[in-house]
Short mmCIF file of C-alpha atoms and ligand atoms in Angstrom, two decimals:
data_model
loop_
_atom_site.label_atom_id
_atom_site.label_comp_id
_atom_site.label_asym_id
_atom_site.label_seq_id
_atom_site.Cartn_x
_atom_site.Cartn_y
_atom_site.Cartn_z
CA MET A 14 -21.35 25.35 -13.52
CA ASN A 15 -21.04 21.75 -12.38
CA GLU A 16 -19.53 21.36 -9.18
CA LEU A 17 -17.09 18.66 -10.76
CA THR A 18 -15.53 21.56 -13.15
CA GLN A 19 -15.41 24.26 -10.59
CA VAL A 20 -12.66 26.69 -11.31
CA THR A 21 -9.60 26.67 -9.01
CA GLN A 22 -9.60 29.08 -6.03
CA ALA A 23 -6.50 31.66 -6.03
CA GLN A 24 -3.53 29.54 -5.38
CA PRO A 25 -0.05 30.14 -3.64
CA VAL A 26 2.41 31.64 -6.30
CA PRO A 27 5.44 29.30 -6.79
CA LYS A 28 8.27 31.25 -5.54
CA HIS A 29 11.77 30.02 -6.58
CA LEU A 30 11.95 26.78 -8.69
CA PRO A 31 10.92 26.69 -12.56
CA ASP A 32 7.56 24.44 -12.68
CA ALA A 33 7.33 24.84 -9.14
CA GLN A 34 4.15 23.79 -7.18
CA ILE A 35 3.53 24.03 -3.42
CA VAL A 36 2.72 21.19 -1.19
CA THR A 37 -0.40 21.82 0.56
CA GLN A 38 -0.77 18.50 2.58
CA VAL A 39 1.26 15.51 3.49
CA LYS A 40 0.16 12.06 4.98
CA HIS A 41 2.28 9.18 6.14
CA TRP A 42 0.57 5.89 5.96
CA THR A 43 3.43 3.59 7.05
CA ASP A 44 7.17 3.95 7.24
CA ARG A 45 7.52 3.17 3.63
CA LEU A 46 4.62 5.02 2.07
CA PHE A 47 2.98 8.53 2.20
CA SER A 48 0.64 10.69 -0.09
CA PHE A 49 0.72 14.31 -0.53
CA ARG A 50 -1.19 17.04 -2.38
CA VAL A 51 0.20 20.03 -4.36
CA THR A 52 -1.20 23.14 -6.11
CA ARG A 53 -2.33 22.51 -9.73
CA PRO A 54 -0.98 24.49 -12.72
CA GLN A 55 -3.97 26.18 -14.11
CA SER A 56 -2.99 25.21 -17.62
CA LEU A 57 -2.43 21.40 -16.66
CA ARG A 58 -5.07 19.25 -18.34
CA PHE A 59 -4.72 15.49 -17.95
CA ARG A 60 -6.67 12.35 -18.39
CA SER A 61 -7.08 10.11 -15.10
CA GLY A 62 -4.51 7.48 -14.82
CA GLU A 63 -1.61 9.48 -16.55
CA PHE A 64 1.61 10.35 -15.05
CA VAL A 65 3.98 13.31 -14.88
CA MET A 66 7.49 14.03 -13.91
CA ILE A 67 7.96 15.31 -10.58
CA GLY A 68 10.98 16.16 -8.13
CA LEU A 69 13.07 18.33 -6.16
CA LEU A 70 16.42 20.36 -6.84
CA GLY A 71 19.34 17.63 -6.57
CA ASP A 72 22.31 18.56 -4.42
CA ASN A 73 24.07 19.63 -7.66
CA GLY A 74 21.28 22.25 -8.27
CA LYS A 75 19.83 20.36 -11.14
CA PRO A 76 16.10 19.15 -11.14
CA LEU A 77 15.87 15.26 -9.88
CA LEU A 78 12.85 14.16 -11.53
CA ARG A 79 10.90 10.69 -11.42
CA ALA A 80 7.77 9.70 -13.09
CA TYR A 81 4.61 9.77 -10.84
CA SER A 82 1.22 8.76 -11.43
CA ILE A 83 -1.41 11.54 -10.66
CA ALA A 84 -3.70 9.91 -8.03
CA SER A 85 -6.28 12.67 -7.94
CA PRO A 86 -8.87 12.66 -10.62
CA ASN A 87 -8.75 15.31 -13.43
CA TRP A 88 -11.47 17.51 -11.80
CA ASP A 89 -9.74 17.94 -8.66
CA GLU A 90 -8.32 21.53 -8.17
CA GLU A 91 -5.32 20.25 -6.63
CA LEU A 92 -2.92 17.09 -7.54
CA GLU A 93 -2.51 14.24 -5.34
CA PHE A 94 0.39 11.82 -5.36
CA TYR A 95 1.10 8.49 -3.46
CA SER A 96 4.75 7.59 -2.87
CA ILE A 97 7.02 4.96 -1.74
CA LYS A 98 9.98 5.73 0.56
CA VAL A 99 12.96 4.13 -0.78
CA PRO A 100 15.64 4.61 2.09
CA ASP A 101 18.50 5.30 -0.21
CA GLY A 102 16.42 6.49 -3.28
CA PRO A 103 17.95 9.68 -4.73
CA LEU A 104 14.49 11.29 -4.79
CA THR A 105 12.20 9.77 -2.28
CA SER A 106 15.19 9.76 0.54
CA LYS A 107 14.60 13.65 0.36
CA LEU A 108 10.81 13.78 -0.93
CA GLN A 109 9.55 12.07 2.14
CA HIS A 110 10.67 14.88 4.20
CA ILE A 111 8.42 17.46 2.25
CA MET A 112 5.93 19.60 4.44
CA PRO A 113 2.94 22.02 3.53
CA ASP A 114 4.32 25.13 1.92
CA ASP A 115 7.29 23.56 0.57
CA GLU A 116 7.88 23.33 -3.32
CA ILE A 117 8.27 20.51 -5.51
CA ILE A 118 8.98 20.48 -9.31
CA LEU A 119 6.30 19.33 -11.66
CA ARG A 120 6.71 19.20 -15.30
CA PRO A 121 3.24 19.68 -16.50
CA LYS A 122 3.29 17.03 -19.51
CA PRO A 123 1.11 13.99 -18.60
CA VAL A 124 1.26 10.64 -20.60
CA GLY A 125 0.39 7.25 -20.11
CA THR A 126 -1.68 4.19 -21.20
CA LEU A 127 -3.84 3.57 -18.25
CA VAL A 128 -6.68 5.70 -19.79
CA HIS A 129 -10.07 5.03 -20.77
CA ASP A 130 -9.35 5.99 -24.47
CA ALA A 131 -7.10 2.82 -24.84
CA LEU A 132 -9.74 0.62 -23.87
CA LEU A 133 -12.85 -0.70 -26.08
CA PRO A 134 -16.20 -0.34 -24.51
CA GLY A 135 -17.21 -3.02 -22.26
CA LYS A 136 -19.52 -4.18 -19.36
CA ARG A 137 -16.94 -4.46 -16.55
CA VAL A 138 -13.38 -2.74 -15.93
CA TRP A 139 -10.75 -4.43 -13.52
CA PHE A 140 -8.22 -2.45 -12.03
CA LEU A 141 -5.25 -4.80 -10.83
CA ALA A 142 -2.60 -3.12 -8.78
CA THR A 143 0.20 -4.04 -6.27
CA GLY A 144 1.81 -1.70 -3.90
CA THR A 145 1.98 2.14 -5.34
CA GLY A 146 0.57 0.72 -8.61
CA ILE A 147 -2.91 1.78 -6.91
CA ALA A 148 -2.11 5.40 -7.63
CA PRO A 149 -3.55 5.68 -11.18
CA PHE A 150 -6.57 3.89 -10.08
CA ALA A 151 -7.06 6.48 -7.23
CA SER A 152 -7.47 8.74 -9.97
CA LEU A 153 -9.79 6.54 -12.14
CA MET A 154 -11.85 5.56 -9.30
CA ARG A 155 -12.65 9.11 -8.64
CA ASP A 156 -13.51 9.92 -12.18
CA PRO A 157 -17.11 9.83 -13.11
CA GLU A 158 -16.28 8.77 -16.73
CA THR A 159 -15.27 5.33 -15.10
CA TYR A 160 -18.94 4.71 -14.01
CA GLU A 161 -20.34 6.37 -17.15
CA LYS A 162 -18.40 3.91 -19.29
CA PHE A 163 -18.59 0.46 -17.11
CA ASP A 164 -21.48 -1.11 -15.01
CA GLN A 165 -19.03 -2.50 -12.70
CA VAL A 166 -15.57 -1.45 -11.49
CA ILE A 167 -13.42 -3.88 -9.89
CA MET A 168 -10.60 -2.66 -7.67
CA MET A 169 -8.19 -5.60 -6.93
CA HIS A 170 -5.02 -4.35 -4.85
CA THR A 171 -2.55 -6.49 -3.14
CA CYS A 172 0.33 -5.91 -0.86
CA ARG A 173 2.38 -7.94 1.67
CA GLU A 174 0.86 -6.48 4.58
CA LYS A 175 -2.46 -4.72 5.69
CA ALA A 176 -1.03 -1.38 6.56
CA GLU A 177 0.03 -1.02 2.87
CA LEU A 178 -3.55 -1.49 1.63
CA GLU A 179 -4.86 1.56 4.05
CA TYR A 180 -4.42 4.39 1.48
CA GLY A 181 -6.46 2.62 -1.02
CA ARG A 182 -9.10 1.35 1.67
CA SER A 183 -9.84 4.80 3.06
CA LEU A 184 -9.96 6.26 -0.34
CA VAL A 185 -12.59 3.65 -1.30
CA GLU A 186 -14.68 4.10 1.74
CA GLY A 187 -14.63 7.82 1.41
CA LEU A 188 -15.85 7.54 -1.97
CA ARG A 189 -18.92 6.02 -1.02
CA ASP A 190 -19.93 8.83 1.09
CA ASP A 191 -18.59 11.44 -1.22
CA PRO A 192 -21.26 14.09 -2.16
CA LEU A 193 -20.03 14.65 -5.77
CA ILE A 194 -19.49 10.95 -6.91
CA GLY A 195 -21.07 8.68 -4.11
CA ASP A 196 -24.14 7.97 -6.06
CA MET A 197 -22.31 6.87 -9.18
CA VAL A 198 -20.22 4.56 -7.32
CA ALA A 199 -22.82 2.80 -5.07
CA GLY A 200 -23.08 -0.62 -6.18
CA LYS A 201 -20.76 -0.23 -9.02
CA LEU A 202 -17.41 -0.22 -7.41
CA LEU A 203 -16.33 -3.62 -5.98
CA TYR A 204 -13.12 -3.32 -3.89
CA TYR A 205 -10.96 -6.59 -3.47
CA PRO A 206 -7.89 -5.89 -1.24
CA THR A 207 -5.70 -8.85 -0.46
CA THR A 208 -2.37 -9.48 1.54
CA THR A 209 0.05 -12.07 0.74
CA ARG A 210 2.27 -12.23 3.79
CA GLU A 211 0.47 -11.01 6.74
CA LYS A 212 -2.87 -12.86 7.65
CA SER A 213 -6.15 -10.85 6.74
CA ALA A 214 -9.56 -11.34 5.87
CA ARG A 215 -8.74 -11.96 2.07
CA MET A 216 -5.39 -12.98 1.02
CA GLY A 217 -3.71 -14.21 -2.08
CA ARG A 218 -1.88 -12.78 -5.30
CA ILE A 219 -3.97 -11.12 -7.86
CA THR A 220 -2.82 -13.85 -10.40
CA ASP A 221 -3.54 -16.82 -8.19
CA ASN A 222 -7.28 -15.35 -7.38
CA LEU A 223 -7.94 -14.74 -10.96
CA THR A 224 -6.79 -18.14 -12.21
CA SER A 225 -8.24 -20.17 -9.34
CA GLY A 226 -11.57 -18.23 -9.88
CA LYS A 227 -11.78 -17.24 -6.25
CA VAL A 228 -12.26 -13.53 -7.07
CA PHE A 229 -15.19 -14.24 -9.22
CA ALA A 230 -16.86 -16.70 -6.84
CA ASP A 231 -16.23 -14.27 -4.11
CA LEU A 232 -17.93 -11.25 -6.08
CA GLY A 233 -20.59 -13.13 -7.52
CA LEU A 234 -19.14 -12.46 -11.06
CA PRO A 235 -18.67 -14.60 -14.27
CA PRO A 236 -15.18 -15.56 -15.26
CA MET A 237 -13.43 -12.75 -17.27
CA ASP A 238 -14.18 -12.89 -21.12
CA ALA A 239 -13.14 -10.77 -23.79
CA ALA A 240 -16.73 -9.67 -24.98
CA GLN A 241 -17.47 -8.04 -21.67
CA ASP A 242 -14.31 -7.43 -19.53
CA ARG A 243 -11.65 -4.70 -19.62
CA ALA A 244 -8.55 -4.52 -17.32
CA MET A 245 -5.88 -2.04 -16.43
CA VAL A 246 -2.71 -3.19 -14.66
CA CYS A 247 -0.05 -1.32 -12.70
CA GLY A 248 2.52 -3.18 -10.76
CA SER A 249 6.14 -4.45 -10.76
CA MET A 250 7.41 -5.63 -13.93
CA ALA A 251 7.34 -9.37 -12.65
CA PHE A 252 3.64 -8.59 -11.66
CA ASN A 253 2.84 -7.15 -14.90
CA LEU A 254 4.14 -9.99 -16.95
CA ASP A 255 2.21 -12.51 -15.03
CA VAL A 256 -0.95 -10.65 -15.21
CA LYS A 257 -0.60 -10.23 -18.73
CA ALA A 258 -0.25 -13.89 -19.29
CA VAL A 259 -3.52 -14.50 -17.07
CA LEU A 260 -5.50 -11.84 -19.13
CA GLU A 261 -4.47 -13.36 -22.41
CA GLY A 262 -5.49 -16.54 -21.01
CA PHE A 263 -8.99 -15.19 -20.66
CA GLY A 264 -8.72 -13.99 -24.32
CA LEU A 265 -7.95 -10.32 -23.69
CA ARG A 266 -5.48 -8.53 -25.70
CA GLU A 267 -3.38 -5.47 -24.88
CA GLY A 268 -4.29 -2.02 -26.13
CA ALA A 269 -2.74 1.26 -26.46
CA ASN A 270 -3.85 4.63 -26.87
CA SER A 271 -3.58 4.48 -30.63
CA ASP A 272 -5.02 1.00 -30.78
CA PRO A 273 -7.68 0.46 -28.00
CA ARG A 274 -8.31 -3.12 -27.19
CA GLU A 275 -9.34 -5.12 -23.85
CA TYR A 276 -6.36 -4.37 -21.53
CA VAL A 277 -3.62 -2.08 -20.77
CA VAL A 278 -0.48 -2.14 -18.58
CA GLU A 279 1.79 0.49 -17.12
CA LYS A 280 4.88 -0.13 -14.82
CA ALA A 281 4.46 1.29 -11.10
CA PHE A 282 8.18 1.56 -11.05
CA VAL A 283 11.27 0.49 -12.79
CA GLY A 284 12.78 -2.14 -10.77
CA ASP A 285 16.54 -2.90 -10.11
CA GLY A 286 18.14 -4.17 -13.24
CA ILE A 287 14.92 -3.81 -15.29
P1 LIG B 12 14.81 5.08 -7.73
O1 LIG B 12 16.32 5.06 -7.87
O2 LIG B 12 13.94 5.76 -8.70
O3 LIG B 12 14.51 3.61 -7.38
C1 LIG B 12 15.35 2.85 -6.48
C2 LIG B 12 14.63 1.57 -6.57
O4 LIG B 12 13.37 1.44 -5.53
C3 LIG B 12 14.22 0.89 -7.77
O5 LIG B 12 15.07 0.16 -8.39
C4 LIG B 12 13.04 -0.08 -7.18
O6 LIG B 12 13.76 -1.20 -6.81
C5 LIG B 12 12.55 0.67 -5.94
N1 LIG B 12 11.40 1.48 -6.32
C6 LIG B 12 11.26 2.72 -6.82
N2 LIG B 12 9.97 3.10 -6.91
C7 LIG B 12 9.17 2.06 -6.29
C8 LIG B 12 7.60 1.90 -5.98
N3 LIG B 12 6.70 2.90 -6.31
N4 LIG B 12 7.39 0.86 -5.38
C9 LIG B 12 8.22 -0.18 -4.89
N5 LIG B 12 9.56 -0.02 -5.19
C10 LIG B 12 10.06 1.16 -5.89
N6 LIG B 12 6.61 5.64 -7.66
C11 LIG B 12 5.65 6.10 -6.65
O7 LIG B 12 5.88 5.94 -5.45
N7 LIG B 12 4.29 6.44 -6.73
C12 LIG B 12 3.93 6.60 -8.25
O8 LIG B 12 2.87 7.13 -8.46
C13 LIG B 12 4.89 6.26 -9.09
N8 LIG B 12 4.49 6.41 -10.48
C14 LIG B 12 5.20 5.90 -11.53
C15 LIG B 12 4.83 5.83 -12.89
C16 LIG B 12 5.66 5.38 -13.91
C17 LIG B 12 5.27 5.32 -15.20
C18 LIG B 12 7.00 4.91 -13.45
C19 LIG B 12 8.07 4.41 -14.64
C20 LIG B 12 7.50 5.07 -12.10
C21 LIG B 12 6.66 5.45 -11.16
N9 LIG B 12 6.99 5.39 -9.69
C22 LIG B 12 6.23 5.78 -8.86
C23 LIG B 12 8.42 5.30 -9.46
C24 LIG B 12 9.16 6.67 -9.25
O9 LIG B 12 9.45 7.14 -10.58
C25 LIG B 12 10.51 6.45 -8.60
O10 LIG B 12 11.32 5.34 -8.96
C26 LIG B 12 10.47 6.30 -7.21
O11 LIG B 12 9.93 7.81 -6.66
C27 LIG B 12 11.70 6.18 -6.20
O12 LIG B 12 12.38 7.33 -6.66
P2 LIG B 12 14.02 7.29 -6.02
O13 LIG B 12 14.78 8.47 -6.85
O14 LIG B 12 13.96 7.58 -4.68
O15 LIG B 12 14.52 6.00 -6.38
P1 LIG B 13 4.21 -11.90 -2.57
O1 LIG B 13 4.32 -11.53 -1.08
O2 LIG B 13 3.56 -13.46 -2.78
O3 LIG B 13 5.60 -11.86 -3.35
P2 LIG B 13 6.41 -6.40 -3.93
O4 LIG B 13 6.46 -5.77 -2.38
O5 LIG B 13 7.61 -7.53 -3.71
O6 LIG B 13 6.39 -5.35 -4.92
O7 LIG B 13 5.19 -7.21 -3.80
C1 LIG B 13 3.95 -6.48 -3.82
C2 LIG B 13 2.64 -7.39 -3.72
O8 LIG B 13 3.02 -8.01 -5.22
C3 LIG B 13 3.05 -8.75 -3.09
O9 LIG B 13 1.67 -9.00 -2.38
C4 LIG B 13 3.51 -9.71 -3.77
O10 LIG B 13 3.11 -11.04 -3.39
C5 LIG B 13 2.80 -9.37 -5.14
N1 LIG B 13 3.29 -9.87 -6.35
C6 LIG B 13 4.98 -9.60 -6.48
N2 LIG B 13 5.09 -10.23 -7.60
C7 LIG B 13 4.11 -10.79 -8.17
C8 LIG B 13 3.71 -11.61 -9.24
N3 LIG B 13 4.98 -11.92 -10.28
N4 LIG B 13 2.43 -11.84 -9.54
C9 LIG B 13 1.67 -11.74 -8.70
N5 LIG B 13 1.81 -11.00 -7.66
C10 LIG B 13 3.07 -10.56 -7.42
#
């Protein structure tokens, strides 16, 4: 059996909640960001890049659920999530306190547009994310299918400050040494993290670095073109709208599961009033 398809070992049995899974690891990256891993229902199949509904029981005893991108790849025996901590957020004000052995609710119905099926074949794929929008790409960057389908994979991730990039940075660094996928990633994955408010080695909004041509010059790539380049986008509504305009400017067209084209977009969260 291929190591990537290894069957899950015995998992802790969920105790109380319907659709409950057990928290196995929690890591806090900043006072606003954390990641955690939970057991995976044996029946759950998903495509890397999809999201599910997860949550906790609310004070009224009813499930309080929110959409979350699965950050782990589809071959992983556990599920990983990368989360914001919204100080007064109904879910994350509580979720940020979870510890190993706690339970969360997970509705096993994965959906989403950031999937390979929604893109036409191409030479390069661009993953464009701000903030927690890197979560679906944390899954796709660890999926061998990504490297089978594309010669080059460019991960652009932009946050205000350096500390907010750490989850993605450590994931990318770990990937290069990964015994399962390290060889596939070598030379193919180009990582382009930038900050916009704190000074760092690389700065600037993704939109600006694309329109100015800076990212192409820095990475030694030709400008995007619809024949060769594909893109997946995940950030705030404002970011998504602005990136769409930039991609359309390069001639790329938006696709969907039922109508694969050159790029696809998903909201990283639903903002106030949107
Ligand atoms: P909410 O009442 O849900 O949100 C309160 C406010 O906080 C929002 O109006 C918005 O202004 C802000 N906010 C919410 N989420 C974020 C965020 N991720 N980044 C910045 N500001 C935010 N969130 C994640 O942390 N990780 C994910 O992988 C993730 N995937 C998502 C996938 C989809 C398709 C969608 C629609 C949303 C996703 N979200 C993700 C957002 C998530 O569903 C919740 O909004 C978030 O967990 C906060 O929940 P809450 O109940 O605490 O606050
Ligand atoms: P900036 O600092 O210039 O606003 P936020 O924390 O507000 O969600 O933003 C996360 C990152 O996304 C920040 O680096 C921010 O840059 C960038 N960003 C926000 N809105 C846009 C947009 N419309 N186009 C491009 N980048 C954006």
